[in-house]
PDB file of C-alpha atoms in Angstrom:
ATOM      1  CA  MET A 289       0.000   0.000   0.000  1.00 76.00           C
ATOM      2  CA  THR A 290       1.274   3.451  -0.891  1.00 88.00           C
ATOM      3  CA  LYS A 291       1.899   5.698   2.080  1.00 96.00           C
ATOM      4  CA  THR A 292       1.299   9.431   2.026  1.00 98.00           C
ATOM      5  CA  VAL A 293       3.602  11.730   3.960  1.00 98.00           C
ATOM      6  CA  TYR A 294       1.597  14.243   5.971  1.00 98.00           C
ATOM      7  CA  ILE A 295       2.713  17.383   7.743  1.00 98.00           C
ATOM      8  CA  LEU A 296       0.601  18.053  10.834  1.00 98.00           C
ATOM      9  CA  LEU A 297       0.276  21.627  12.030  1.00 97.00           C
ATOM     10  CA  PHE A 298      -1.222  21.916  15.491  1.00 97.00           C
ATOM     11  CA  ARG A 299      -2.800  25.285  16.171  1.00 95.00           C
ATOM     12  CA  GLY A 300      -2.118  27.205  19.337  1.00 90.00           C
ATOM     13  CA  VAL A 301       0.703  25.174  20.861  1.00 89.00           C
ATOM     14  CA  GLY A 302       2.862  27.154  23.245  1.00 79.00           C
ATOM     15  CA  GLY A 303       2.396  29.099  26.448  1.00 76.00           C
ATOM     16  CA  ALA A 304      -0.285  27.391  28.529  1.00 76.00           C
ATOM     17  CA  THR A 305      -1.058  24.871  25.768  1.00 84.00           C
ATOM     18  CA  GLN A 306       1.605  22.205  25.580  1.00 82.00           C
ATOM     19  CA  LEU A 307       1.851  19.158  23.366  1.00 89.00           C
ATOM     20  CA  PRO A 308       4.871  17.141  24.567  1.00 90.00           C
ATOM     21  CA  VAL A 309       6.729  15.974  21.485  1.00 91.00           C
ATOM     22  CA  LYS A 310       8.340  12.738  22.706  1.00 94.00           C
ATOM     23  CA  PRO A 311       5.067  11.308  24.117  1.00 95.00           C
ATOM     24  CA  LEU A 312       3.256  12.555  20.985  1.00 96.00           C
ATOM     25  CA  ARG A 313       5.694  10.659  18.738  1.00 96.00           C
ATOM     26  CA  GLU A 314       5.263   7.556  20.879  1.00 97.00           C
ATOM     27  CA  LYS A 315       1.438   7.658  20.843  1.00 97.00           C
ATOM     28  CA  LEU A 316       1.258   8.306  17.091  1.00 98.00           C
ATOM     29  CA  THR A 317       3.643   5.416  16.449  1.00 98.00           C
ATOM     30  CA  GLU A 318       1.628   3.135  18.754  1.00 98.00           C
ATOM     31  CA  ALA A 319      -1.477   4.060  16.715  1.00 98.00           C
ATOM     32  CA  GLY A 320       0.174   2.660  13.583  1.00 97.00           C
ATOM     33  CA  PHE A 321       1.498   5.812  11.948  1.00 98.00           C
ATOM     34  CA  GLU A 322       4.934   5.384  10.422  1.00 98.00           C
ATOM     35  CA  LYS A 323       8.125   7.442  10.391  1.00 97.00           C
ATOM     36  CA  VAL A 324       6.738   9.844  12.987  1.00 98.00           C
ATOM     37  CA  ALA A 325       8.883  12.920  13.586  1.00 97.00           C
ATOM     38  CA  THR A 326       8.317  16.214  15.363  1.00 95.00           C
ATOM     39  CA  TYR A 327       9.910  19.611  14.968  1.00 94.00           C
ATOM     40  CA  ILE A 328      10.364  21.939  17.928  1.00 88.00           C
ATOM     41  CA  ASN A 329       7.814  22.271  20.692  1.00 83.00           C
ATOM     42  CA  SER A 330       5.435  24.464  18.741  1.00 81.00           C
ATOM     43  CA  GLY A 331       3.090  21.985  17.159  1.00 91.00           C
ATOM     44  CA  ASN A 332       4.658  20.372  14.109  1.00 95.00           C
ATOM     45  CA  ALA A 333       4.742  16.673  13.255  1.00 97.00           C
ATOM     46  CA  ILE A 334       5.359  14.563  10.192  1.00 98.00           C
ATOM     47  CA  LEU A 335       4.216  11.026   9.580  1.00 98.00           C
ATOM     48  CA  ALA A 336       3.440   8.501   6.863  1.00 98.00           C
ATOM     49  CA  SER A 337       0.137   6.685   6.560  1.00 98.00           C
ATOM     50  CA  GLY A 338      -1.962   4.742   4.099  1.00 97.00           C
ATOM     51  CA  LYS A 339      -5.053   6.488   5.486  1.00 97.00           C
ATOM     52  CA  GLY A 340      -6.668   9.517   3.888  1.00 97.00           C
ATOM     53  CA  ARG A 341      -6.248  13.044   5.224  1.00 97.00           C
ATOM     54  CA  ASP A 342      -9.589  13.178   7.047  1.00 97.00           C
ATOM     55  CA  LYS A 343      -9.021   9.854   8.794  1.00 98.00           C
ATOM     56  CA  VAL A 344      -5.527  10.960   9.822  1.00 98.00           C
ATOM     57  CA  ARG A 345      -6.872  14.251  11.203  1.00 98.00           C
ATOM     58  CA  VAL A 346      -9.653  12.530  13.165  1.00 98.00           C
ATOM     59  CA  GLU A 347      -7.379   9.854  14.598  1.00 98.00           C
ATOM     60  CA  VAL A 348      -4.611  12.291  15.551  1.00 98.00           C
ATOM     61  CA  ALA A 349      -7.177  14.636  17.141  1.00 97.00           C
ATOM     62  CA  ARG A 350      -8.618  11.738  19.155  1.00 98.00           C
ATOM     63  CA  ILE A 351      -5.160  10.746  20.389  1.00 97.00           C
ATOM     64  CA  CYS A 352      -4.235  14.320  21.275  1.00 95.00           C
ATOM     65  CA  LYS A 353      -7.446  14.897  23.219  1.00 96.00           C
ATOM     66  CA  ALA A 354      -7.342  11.562  25.071  1.00 96.00           C
ATOM     67  CA  GLU A 355      -3.625  11.568  25.870  1.00 95.00           C
ATOM     68  CA  PHE A 356      -2.752  15.250  26.226  1.00 93.00           C
ATOM     69  CA  GLY A 357      -6.014  17.157  26.651  1.00 92.00           C
ATOM     70  CA  PHE A 358      -5.273  18.976  23.389  1.00 93.00           C
ATOM     71  CA  ASP A 359      -8.441  19.850  21.482  1.00 91.00           C
ATOM     72  CA  LYS A 360      -7.479  22.660  19.130  1.00 92.00           C
ATOM     73  CA  ASP A 361      -7.403  22.637  15.329  1.00 95.00           C
ATOM     74  CA  ILE A 362      -5.039  20.315  13.516  1.00 97.00           C
ATOM     75  CA  HIS A 363      -4.253  21.126   9.888  1.00 98.00           C
ATOM     76  CA  VAL A 364      -3.046  18.216   7.750  1.00 98.00           C
ATOM     77  CA  VAL A 365      -1.069  18.906   4.574  1.00 98.00           C
ATOM     78  CA  THR A 366       0.560  16.397   2.217  1.00 98.00           C
ATOM     79  CA  ARG A 367       4.240  16.626   1.352  1.00 98.00           C
ATOM     80  CA  GLU A 368       3.256  17.520  -2.228  1.00 98.00           C
ATOM     81  CA  GLU A 369       0.962  20.316  -1.051  1.00 98.00           C
ATOM     82  CA  TRP A 370       3.751  21.648   1.177  1.00 98.00           C
ATOM     83  CA  ALA A 371       6.132  21.699  -1.801  1.00 98.00           C
ATOM     84  CA  GLU A 372       3.485  23.642  -3.732  1.00 98.00           C
ATOM     85  CA  LEU A 373       3.095  26.068  -0.810  1.00 98.00           C
ATOM     86  CA  ILE A 374       6.826  26.763  -1.058  1.00 98.00           C
ATOM     87  CA  SER A 375       6.890  27.082  -4.848  1.00 98.00           C
ATOM     88  CA  LYS A 376       3.954  29.512  -4.923  1.00 98.00           C
ATOM     89  CA  ASN A 377       5.454  31.991  -2.451  1.00 98.00           C
ATOM     90  CA  PRO A 378       4.502  35.389  -3.938  1.00 98.00           C
ATOM     91  CA  PHE A 379       7.272  37.183  -2.027  1.00 98.00           C
ATOM     92  CA  PRO A 380      10.550  35.507  -3.079  1.00 97.00           C
ATOM     93  CA  GLU A 381      12.499  38.649  -2.187  1.00 96.00           C
ATOM     94  CA  ALA A 382      11.400  38.146   1.440  1.00 96.00           C
ATOM     95  CA  LEU A 383      13.551  35.015   1.669  1.00 96.00           C
ATOM     96  CA  ASP A 384      16.518  37.235   2.547  1.00 94.00           C
ATOM     97  CA  VAL A 385      15.082  37.380   6.105  1.00 95.00           C
ATOM     98  CA  PRO A 386      12.899  34.260   6.334  1.00 96.00           C
ATOM     99  CA  LYS A 387      11.707  34.894   9.900  1.00 95.00           C
ATOM    100  CA  PHE A 388       9.682  37.849   8.556  1.00 97.00           C
ATOM    101  CA  LEU A 389       7.810  35.704   6.021  1.00 98.00           C
ATOM    102  CA  HIS A 390       4.960  33.498   7.218  1.00 98.00           C
ATOM    103  CA  ALA A 391       2.696  30.999   5.501  1.00 98.00           C
ATOM    104  CA  ALA A 392      -0.709  30.421   7.069  1.00 98.00           C
ATOM    105  CA  VAL A 393      -2.591  27.289   6.057  1.00 98.00           C
ATOM    106  CA  LEU A 394      -6.287  28.155   5.764  1.00 98.00           C
ATOM    107  CA  ALA A 395      -9.117  25.703   6.448  1.00 97.00           C
ATOM    108  CA  ALA A 396     -11.294  27.388   3.794  1.00 97.00           C
ATOM    109  CA  ASP A 397     -11.345  30.339   1.427  1.00 97.00           C
ATOM    110  CA  PRO A 398     -11.453  33.666   3.269  1.00 98.00           C
ATOM    111  CA  PRO A 399     -14.718  35.618   3.109  1.00 98.00           C
ATOM    112  CA  LYS A 400     -15.012  38.185   0.348  1.00 97.00           C
ATOM    113  CA  GLY A 401     -13.241  41.400   1.305  1.00 98.00           C
ATOM    114  CA  ALA A 402     -11.252  39.929   4.199  1.00 98.00           C
ATOM    115  CA  VAL A 403      -7.854  40.163   2.505  1.00 98.00           C
ATOM    116  CA  GLU A 404      -8.506  43.728   1.348  1.00 98.00           C
ATOM    117  CA  LYS A 405      -9.380  44.787   4.919  1.00 97.00           C
ATOM    118  CA  LEU A 406      -6.173  43.213   6.177  1.00 98.00           C
ATOM    119  CA  ARG A 407      -4.181  45.083   3.535  1.00 98.00           C
ATOM    120  CA  GLU A 408      -5.746  48.327   4.775  1.00 97.00           C
ATOM    121  CA  ALA A 409      -4.569  47.518   8.321  1.00 95.00           C
ATOM    122  CA  ALA A 410      -1.000  46.741   7.231  1.00 97.00           C
ATOM    123  CA  ALA A 411       1.827  49.108   8.140  1.00 95.00           C
ATOM    124  CA  ASP A 412       4.281  50.400   5.552  1.00 92.00           C
ATOM    125  CA  GLY A 413       6.019  47.530   3.771  1.00 95.00           C
ATOM    126  CA  GLU A 414       3.752  44.805   5.142  1.00 98.00           C
ATOM    127  CA  ARG A 415       2.082  42.601   2.554  1.00 98.00           C
ATOM    128  CA  ILE A 416      -0.406  39.765   2.345  1.00 98.00           C
ATOM    129  CA  GLU A 417      -1.388  37.516  -0.553  1.00 98.00           C
ATOM    130  CA  VAL A 418      -3.636  34.482  -0.553  1.00 98.00           C
ATOM    131  CA  VAL A 419      -2.766  31.755  -3.031  1.00 98.00           C
ATOM    132  CA  GLY A 420      -5.177  28.846  -2.906  1.00 96.00           C
ATOM    133  CA  ARG A 421      -5.645  27.976   0.745  1.00 97.00           C
ATOM    134  CA  VAL A 422      -2.441  29.635   1.933  1.00 98.00           C
ATOM    135  CA  ALA A 423      -2.010  33.200   3.154  1.00 98.00           C
ATOM    136  CA  TYR A 424       1.498  34.593   2.830  1.00 98.00           C
ATOM    137  CA  LEU A 425       2.392  37.436   5.186  1.00 98.00           C
ATOM    138  CA  HIS A 426       5.523  39.505   4.794  1.00 98.00           C
ATOM    139  CA  THR A 427       6.236  41.620   7.875  1.00 97.00           C
ATOM    140  CA  PRO A 428       9.665  43.189   7.224  1.00 97.00           C
ATOM    141  CA  ASN A 429       9.713  45.039  10.557  1.00 95.00           C
ATOM    142  CA  GLY A 430       8.990  41.898  12.565  1.00 94.00           C
ATOM    143  CA  PHE A 431       5.982  39.650  13.073  1.00 93.00           C
ATOM    144  CA  GLY A 432       5.677  40.411  16.786  1.00 90.00           C
ATOM    145  CA  THR A 433       5.215  44.136  16.190  1.00 93.00           C
ATOM    146  CA  SER A 434       3.256  43.887  12.949  1.00 96.00           C
ATOM    147  CA  LYS A 435      -0.135  45.576  12.611  1.00 95.00           C
ATOM    148  CA  LEU A 436      -1.002  43.043   9.907  1.00 97.00           C
ATOM    149  CA  ALA A 437      -0.075  40.094  12.124  1.00 96.00           C
ATOM    150  CA  VAL A 438      -2.154  41.411  15.040  1.00 96.00           C
ATOM    151  CA  LYS A 439      -5.275  41.605  12.881  1.00 97.00           C
ATOM    152  CA  PHE A 440      -4.622  38.542  10.741  1.00 98.00           C
ATOM    153  CA  ASP A 441      -6.113  35.716  12.797  1.00 95.00           C
ATOM    154  CA  LYS A 442      -9.576  37.234  13.219  1.00 96.00           C
ATOM    155  CA  GLY A 443      -9.413  39.289  10.047  1.00 98.00           C
ATOM    156  CA  ILE A 444      -8.844  36.361   7.693  1.00 98.00           C
ATOM    157  CA  GLY A 445     -12.140  34.907   8.883  1.00 98.00           C
ATOM    158  CA  VAL A 446     -11.319  31.187   8.686  1.00 98.00           C
ATOM    159  CA  PRO A 447      -9.456  28.732  10.936  1.00 97.00           C
ATOM    160  CA  ASN A 448      -5.745  28.817  10.164  1.00 97.00           C
ATOM    161  CA  THR A 449      -2.295  28.211  11.516  1.00 96.00           C
ATOM    162  CA  ALA A 450       0.874  30.025  10.487  1.00 96.00           C
ATOM    163  CA  ARG A 451       4.555  29.114  10.400  1.00 96.00           C
ATOM    164  CA  ASN A 452       7.547  31.309   9.674  1.00 95.00           C
ATOM    165  CA  TRP A 453       9.567  30.492   6.593  1.00 98.00           C
ATOM    166  CA  ASN A 454      12.423  28.908   8.541  1.00 97.00           C
ATOM    167  CA  THR A 455       9.929  26.358   9.888  1.00 96.00           C
ATOM    168  CA  VAL A 456       8.299  25.945   6.465  1.00 98.00           C
ATOM    169  CA  VAL A 457      11.653  24.999   4.938  1.00 98.00           C
ATOM    170  CA  LYS A 458      12.667  22.718   7.819  1.00 97.00           C
ATOM    171  CA  LEU A 459       9.367  20.817   7.651  1.00 98.00           C
ATOM    172  CA  MET A 460       9.895  20.297   3.913  1.00 98.00           C
ATOM    173  CA  GLU A 461      13.414  18.972   4.506  1.00 98.00           C
ATOM    174  CA  MET A 462      12.087  16.570   7.122  1.00 97.00           C
ATOM    175  CA  ALA A 463       9.201  15.432   4.915  1.00 98.00           C
ATOM    176  CA  GLU A 464      11.542  14.829   1.999  1.00 96.00           C
ATOM    177  CA  GLY A 465      13.674  12.664   4.275  1.00 92.00           C
ATOM    178  CA  LEU A 466      10.839  10.211   4.962  1.00 86.00           C
TER     179      LEU A 466
END
């Protein structure tokens, strides 16, 4: 059976919400997922499975809730979709400082007008583009102080989770290694 490599993006890990990576790897492996790997303690995992995306999401969510009390969104992206996310980056010049470029995986298309409102809130030099179900945010003065970043989560109007470009690239390297 052909196995699909999935990248799992857990929303809202950090601060009061923890998802311990070693026990997570162990529980996912016990559940029959293969080649399970995690990347830093901020909600990133990679695994291989013969199951479809929805079944993987449901099973991982069940494990996370039962074992760790984690019940937030989990976004599941295939290795091929992640490669496409990278190739469609509309801000290649932002790669000079990758920590100021973020890709947010969206659960659905944003409501009409949402992206335009976010652009209006952006400070000088900040940019946002949505390509498919990915929002790309370039915050050249820093994500933590960005007016665009502050308004993004509610302003985009759909469940999402974002990663900076350093993490995007590292997850691709890890997925390619499976």
